[in-house]
Short mmCIF file of N, CA and C in Angstrom, two decimals:
data_model
loop_
_atom_site.label_atom_id
_atom_site.label_comp_id
_atom_site.label_asym_id
_atom_site.label_seq_id
_atom_site.Cartn_x
_atom_site.Cartn_y
_atom_site.Cartn_z
N MET A 160 12.81 10.87 -8.84
CA MET A 160 12.49 10.50 -8.02
C MET A 160 12.40 8.71 -9.33
N ASN A 161 13.04 7.43 -9.20
CA ASN A 161 12.49 6.41 -10.27
C ASN A 161 12.14 5.55 -9.51
N PRO A 162 11.18 5.19 -10.40
CA PRO A 162 9.94 4.16 -9.72
C PRO A 162 10.95 2.71 -9.84
N HIS A 163 10.57 1.78 -8.97
CA HIS A 163 10.53 0.98 -8.65
C HIS A 163 10.56 -0.26 -9.61
N PRO A 164 11.79 -1.06 -10.22
CA PRO A 164 11.16 -2.07 -10.77
C PRO A 164 10.61 -3.14 -10.20
N LEU A 165 9.44 -3.97 -10.92
CA LEU A 165 8.85 -4.91 -10.82
C LEU A 165 9.56 -5.98 -10.73
N LYS A 166 9.52 -6.86 -9.98
CA LYS A 166 10.36 -7.75 -10.30
C LYS A 166 9.18 -9.17 -9.85
N GLN A 167 9.29 -10.57 -9.95
CA GLN A 167 8.30 -11.69 -10.11
C GLN A 167 7.58 -11.82 -9.20
N ARG A 168 8.02 -11.19 -7.65
CA ARG A 168 7.72 -11.63 -6.52
C ARG A 168 6.17 -10.30 -6.77
N GLU A 169 6.39 -9.35 -7.52
CA GLU A 169 5.54 -8.11 -7.00
C GLU A 169 4.86 -7.68 -8.52
N GLN A 170 5.31 -8.80 -9.83
CA GLN A 170 4.20 -9.40 -10.42
C GLN A 170 2.92 -10.62 -10.00
N ASP A 171 3.68 -10.89 -9.37
CA ASP A 171 2.58 -12.12 -8.55
C ASP A 171 1.73 -11.68 -7.95
N LEU A 172 1.96 -10.58 -7.20
CA LEU A 172 1.24 -10.28 -6.08
C LEU A 172 0.12 -9.34 -6.44
N MET A 173 0.15 -8.27 -7.72
CA MET A 173 -0.39 -7.64 -8.19
C MET A 173 -1.23 -8.66 -9.33
N GLN A 174 -1.00 -9.27 -9.83
CA GLN A 174 -2.25 -10.19 -10.15
C GLN A 174 -3.35 -10.84 -9.44
N PHE A 175 -2.00 -11.20 -8.15
CA PHE A 175 -3.39 -12.31 -7.06
C PHE A 175 -4.19 -10.82 -6.60
N TYR A 176 -3.42 -10.14 -6.40
CA TYR A 176 -4.42 -8.15 -6.04
C TYR A 176 -5.95 -8.43 -7.18
N SER A 177 -5.17 -8.43 -8.45
CA SER A 177 -6.27 -7.89 -9.41
C SER A 177 -7.68 -8.94 -9.40
N TYR A 178 -7.11 -10.40 -9.31
CA TYR A 178 -8.50 -11.34 -8.53
C TYR A 178 -8.80 -11.41 -7.91
N CYS A 179 -8.34 -10.61 -6.17
CA CYS A 179 -9.17 -11.01 -4.96
C CYS A 179 -10.69 -10.01 -5.14
N GLN A 180 -11.46 -10.91 -4.67
CA GLN A 180 -12.94 -10.62 -4.66
C GLN A 180 -12.77 -9.90 -3.33
N LEU A 181 -12.52 -8.98 -3.25
CA LEU A 181 -12.86 -8.14 -1.88
C LEU A 181 -14.02 -7.21 -1.81
N GLY A 182 -14.73 -7.76 -1.70
CA GLY A 182 -16.24 -6.68 -1.16
C GLY A 182 -17.19 -7.45 -0.50
N MET A 183 -17.63 -6.56 -0.16
CA MET A 183 -19.21 -6.56 1.22
C MET A 183 -19.68 -5.58 0.54
N THR A 184 -21.38 -6.01 0.96
CA THR A 184 -22.34 -5.09 0.44
C THR A 184 -22.69 -3.99 1.73
N PRO A 185 -23.12 -3.42 1.49
CA PRO A 185 -23.60 -1.75 3.02
C PRO A 185 -24.66 -2.85 3.84
N LYS A 186 -24.98 -3.57 3.36
CA LYS A 186 -26.31 -4.48 3.91
C LYS A 186 -25.78 -5.40 4.91
N GLN A 187 -24.74 -6.22 4.38
CA GLN A 187 -23.44 -7.08 5.22
C GLN A 187 -22.78 -6.17 5.75
N PHE A 188 -22.50 -5.40 6.08
CA PHE A 188 -21.65 -4.37 6.95
C PHE A 188 -22.31 -3.79 7.68
N TYR A 189 -24.05 -3.35 7.77
CA TYR A 189 -24.68 -2.96 8.42
C TYR A 189 -25.33 -3.64 9.23
N THR A 190 -25.83 -5.18 9.08
CA THR A 190 -25.88 -5.98 9.70
C THR A 190 -24.37 -6.90 10.31
N LYS A 191 -23.83 -6.58 10.21
CA LYS A 191 -22.43 -7.48 11.05
C LYS A 191 -21.77 -6.08 12.30
N TRP A 192 -21.96 -5.08 11.69
CA TRP A 192 -21.17 -4.33 12.59
C TRP A 192 -22.15 -3.02 13.28
N GLN A 193 -21.70 -3.09 14.51
CA GLN A 193 -23.38 -1.67 14.81
C GLN A 193 -22.87 0.37 14.76
N VAL A 194 -22.76 0.16 13.09
CA VAL A 194 -22.54 1.48 12.36
C VAL A 194 -23.92 2.05 12.25
N ASN A 195 -23.86 3.63 12.35
CA ASN A 195 -24.98 4.44 10.80
C ASN A 195 -24.39 4.63 9.98
N HIS A 196 -25.19 5.28 9.34
CA HIS A 196 -25.37 5.47 8.01
C HIS A 196 -23.67 6.92 7.85
N GLU A 197 -24.03 7.43 8.49
CA GLU A 197 -22.88 8.53 8.88
C GLU A 197 -22.05 8.11 8.79
N GLN A 198 -21.33 6.53 9.56
CA GLN A 198 -20.14 5.78 10.03
C GLN A 198 -19.38 5.27 8.27
N MET A 199 -20.50 4.90 8.04
CA MET A 199 -20.57 4.36 6.75
C MET A 199 -20.16 5.51 5.55
N ALA A 200 -20.74 6.41 5.48
CA ALA A 200 -20.42 7.30 4.50
C ALA A 200 -18.29 8.00 4.66
N GLN A 201 -18.81 7.97 5.80
CA GLN A 201 -17.24 8.46 6.16
C GLN A 201 -16.41 7.30 5.84
N ILE A 202 -16.29 5.83 6.30
CA ILE A 202 -15.34 4.92 5.32
C ILE A 202 -15.22 5.50 4.08
N CYS A 203 -16.84 4.85 3.12
CA CYS A 203 -16.55 4.80 2.05
C CYS A 203 -16.18 6.24 0.66
N ASP A 204 -15.96 7.35 1.63
CA ASP A 204 -15.72 8.67 1.31
C ASP A 204 -17.19 8.76 0.77
N ARG A 205 -18.25 8.89 0.95
CA ARG A 205 -19.64 9.19 0.26
C ARG A 205 -20.53 9.92 1.22
N SER A 206 -21.71 10.95 0.35
CA SER A 206 -22.02 11.36 0.79
C SER A 206 -23.27 10.59 1.84
N LEU A 207 -23.28 11.17 2.70
CA LEU A 207 -24.87 10.75 3.31
C LEU A 207 -26.28 10.40 2.48
N SER A 208 -26.57 11.18 1.66
CA SER A 208 -27.37 10.90 0.83
C SER A 208 -26.91 9.86 0.26
N THR A 209 -25.99 9.81 -0.61
CA THR A 209 -25.50 8.32 -1.25
C THR A 209 -25.80 7.27 -0.92
N VAL A 210 -25.42 7.27 0.87
CA VAL A 210 -25.17 5.89 1.84
C VAL A 210 -26.94 5.53 1.90
N ARG A 211 -27.86 6.64 2.43
CA ARG A 211 -29.17 6.37 2.25
C ARG A 211 -29.61 5.97 1.43
N ARG A 212 -29.41 6.14 -0.26
CA ARG A 212 -29.83 5.58 -1.03
C ARG A 212 -29.30 4.51 -1.36
N TRP A 213 -28.66 3.53 -0.74
CA TRP A 213 -27.80 2.59 -0.58
C TRP A 213 -28.91 1.73 -0.37
N PHE A 214 -30.14 2.36 0.63
CA PHE A 214 -30.91 1.16 1.47
C PHE A 214 -31.83 1.34 1.28
N ALA A 215 -32.53 2.30 0.35
CA ALA A 215 -33.41 3.03 0.14
C ALA A 215 -34.03 2.00 -1.62
N ARG A 216 -35.88 1.81 -1.56
CA ARG A 216 -36.13 0.85 -1.57
C ARG A 216 -37.14 1.97 -3.00
N GLY A 217 -37.13 1.03 -4.00
CA GLY A 217 -37.98 1.95 -5.55
C GLY A 217 -37.31 3.19 -6.01
N LYS A 218 -37.98 4.02 -6.97
CA LYS A 218 -36.79 4.86 -7.25
C LYS A 218 -35.97 5.36 -6.96
N ASN A 219 -35.65 5.55 -5.65
CA ASN A 219 -34.68 6.35 -4.91
C ASN A 219 -32.91 5.39 -4.79
N TYR A 220 -33.52 4.05 -4.58
CA TYR A 220 -32.25 2.97 -4.80
C TYR A 220 -31.21 3.47 -5.69
N ARG A 221 -30.17 3.23 -4.94
CA ARG A 221 -28.75 2.90 -5.75
C ARG A 221 -27.56 2.33 -5.71
N ARG A 222 -27.10 1.86 -6.41
CA ARG A 222 -26.57 0.98 -6.15
C ARG A 222 -24.98 1.45 -5.66
N PRO A 223 -24.44 0.69 -4.89
CA PRO A 223 -22.90 1.12 -4.65
C PRO A 223 -22.01 0.76 -5.97
N MET A 224 -20.60 1.29 -5.28
CA MET A 224 -20.09 1.31 -6.64
C MET A 224 -19.06 0.38 -5.76
N PRO A 225 -18.24 -0.30 -6.88
CA PRO A 225 -17.40 -1.52 -6.62
C PRO A 225 -16.52 -0.97 -5.95
N ALA A 226 -15.38 0.31 -5.81
CA ALA A 226 -15.25 0.77 -4.96
C ALA A 226 -15.43 0.90 -3.11
N ASP A 227 -16.48 1.17 -3.30
CA ASP A 227 -17.79 1.23 -1.94
C ASP A 227 -17.54 -0.02 -1.41
N LEU A 228 -17.81 -1.57 -2.64
CA LEU A 228 -18.29 -2.54 -1.48
C LEU A 228 -16.74 -3.23 -1.11
N ARG A 229 -15.22 -2.50 -1.88
CA ARG A 229 -13.87 -2.82 -1.39
C ARG A 229 -13.70 -2.23 -0.01
N HIS A 230 -14.28 -0.86 0.30
CA HIS A 230 -13.63 0.33 1.04
C HIS A 230 -14.50 -1.03 2.42
N LEU A 231 -16.02 -0.89 2.10
CA LEU A 231 -16.16 -1.81 3.50
C LEU A 231 -15.60 -3.50 3.79
N ALA A 232 -15.41 -3.95 2.55
CA ALA A 232 -14.39 -5.32 2.77
C ALA A 232 -13.83 -4.94 3.66
N LEU A 233 -12.62 -3.79 3.07
CA LEU A 233 -11.07 -4.17 4.11
C LEU A 233 -11.29 -3.63 5.25
N MET A 234 -13.03 -2.42 5.62
CA MET A 234 -13.02 -1.81 7.23
C MET A 234 -13.11 -3.16 8.02
N ASN A 235 -14.42 -3.74 7.53
CA ASN A 235 -14.45 -5.48 8.27
C ASN A 235 -12.61 -6.25 8.26
N PHE A 236 -12.28 -6.40 7.35
CA PHE A 236 -10.60 -7.06 7.31
C PHE A 236 -10.48 -6.00 8.37
N LEU A 237 -10.51 -4.88 8.33
CA LEU A 237 -9.28 -4.36 9.89
C LEU A 237 -10.43 -4.11 11.01
N LEU A 238 -11.34 -4.55 11.46
CA LEU A 238 -12.16 -4.58 12.41
C LEU A 238 -12.02 -6.31 12.83
N GLU A 239 -12.00 -6.66 11.88
CA GLU A 239 -11.76 -8.54 12.90
C GLU A 239 -10.10 -8.71 12.43
N HIS A 240 -9.09 -7.87 12.01
CA HIS A 240 -7.28 -7.99 12.95
C HIS A 240 -7.26 -7.48 12.97
N PHE A 241 -7.77 -6.30 13.78
CA PHE A 241 -7.36 -5.36 14.23
C PHE A 241 -6.39 -4.97 15.13
N GLU A 242 -6.20 -5.72 15.96
CA GLU A 242 -4.98 -6.26 16.95
C GLU A 242 -4.21 -7.48 16.58
N GLU A 243 -4.15 -7.60 15.64
CA GLU A 243 -3.11 -8.77 14.75
C GLU A 243 -2.22 -8.06 13.68
N ILE A 244 -2.38 -6.32 13.69
CA ILE A 244 -1.56 -5.79 12.38
C ILE A 244 -0.58 -4.79 13.45
N PRO A 245 0.06 -4.86 13.38
CA PRO A 245 1.30 -4.53 13.88
C PRO A 245 1.29 -2.87 13.75
N GLU A 246 1.64 -2.12 14.21
CA GLU A 246 1.06 -0.65 14.81
C GLU A 246 1.84 0.27 13.40
N GLU A 247 3.02 -0.77 13.08
CA GLU A 247 3.73 0.22 12.38
C GLU A 247 3.26 0.26 10.81
N LEU A 248 2.40 -1.22 10.82
CA LEU A 248 2.24 -1.27 9.55
C LEU A 248 0.97 -0.89 9.18
N LEU A 249 -0.45 -0.53 10.05
CA LEU A 249 -1.45 0.37 10.00
C LEU A 249 -1.00 1.58 10.21
N GLN A 250 -0.47 2.12 10.44
CA GLN A 250 0.75 3.63 10.02
C GLN A 250 1.05 3.74 8.48
N LYS A 251 1.37 2.73 8.29
CA LYS A 251 2.17 2.85 6.97
C LYS A 251 0.88 2.44 6.08
N LEU A 252 0.07 1.94 6.42
CA LEU A 252 -1.39 1.72 5.32
C LEU A 252 -2.57 3.01 5.00
N CYS A 253 -2.33 3.43 6.59
CA CYS A 253 -3.36 4.78 6.55
C CYS A 253 -2.47 6.04 6.95
N PHE A 254 -1.53 6.01 7.21
CA PHE A 254 -1.09 7.17 6.92
C PHE A 254 0.89 7.17 6.33
N PRO A 255 0.73 7.33 4.55
CA PRO A 255 1.91 6.62 3.93
C PRO A 255 3.00 7.91 4.02
N ASP A 256 2.77 9.20 4.06
CA ASP A 256 3.52 9.99 3.47
C ASP A 256 4.25 10.09 5.29
N GLU A 257 4.06 9.63 6.20
CA GLU A 257 4.40 10.47 7.96
C GLU A 257 4.61 9.07 8.39
N SER A 258 5.51 8.37 7.44
CA SER A 258 6.05 6.73 7.99
C SER A 258 7.03 6.46 7.24
N GLU A 259 7.61 7.46 6.39
CA GLU A 259 8.92 7.48 5.56
C GLU A 259 10.02 8.43 6.27
#
């Protein structure tokens, strides 16, 4: 399989994405959506104990990683715009191997 060459449009998109400020804290997500820690762990692909540490105080506190903030922001975006996104596009996003 040969890689696709990058045209200017694709390079512009990569540049745009690299500066994208997509991020949402666990507290912001938890305040906005009626979710529990288990669901948040599933969204971020983290253990339940890790998510609990995000909400802990003192020595048990653990700061979420940038990837966690991005996962929560992306899930927030999907929840807000779910009905606007065509089913085919959702399938390609979430199940890329099955849509080919």
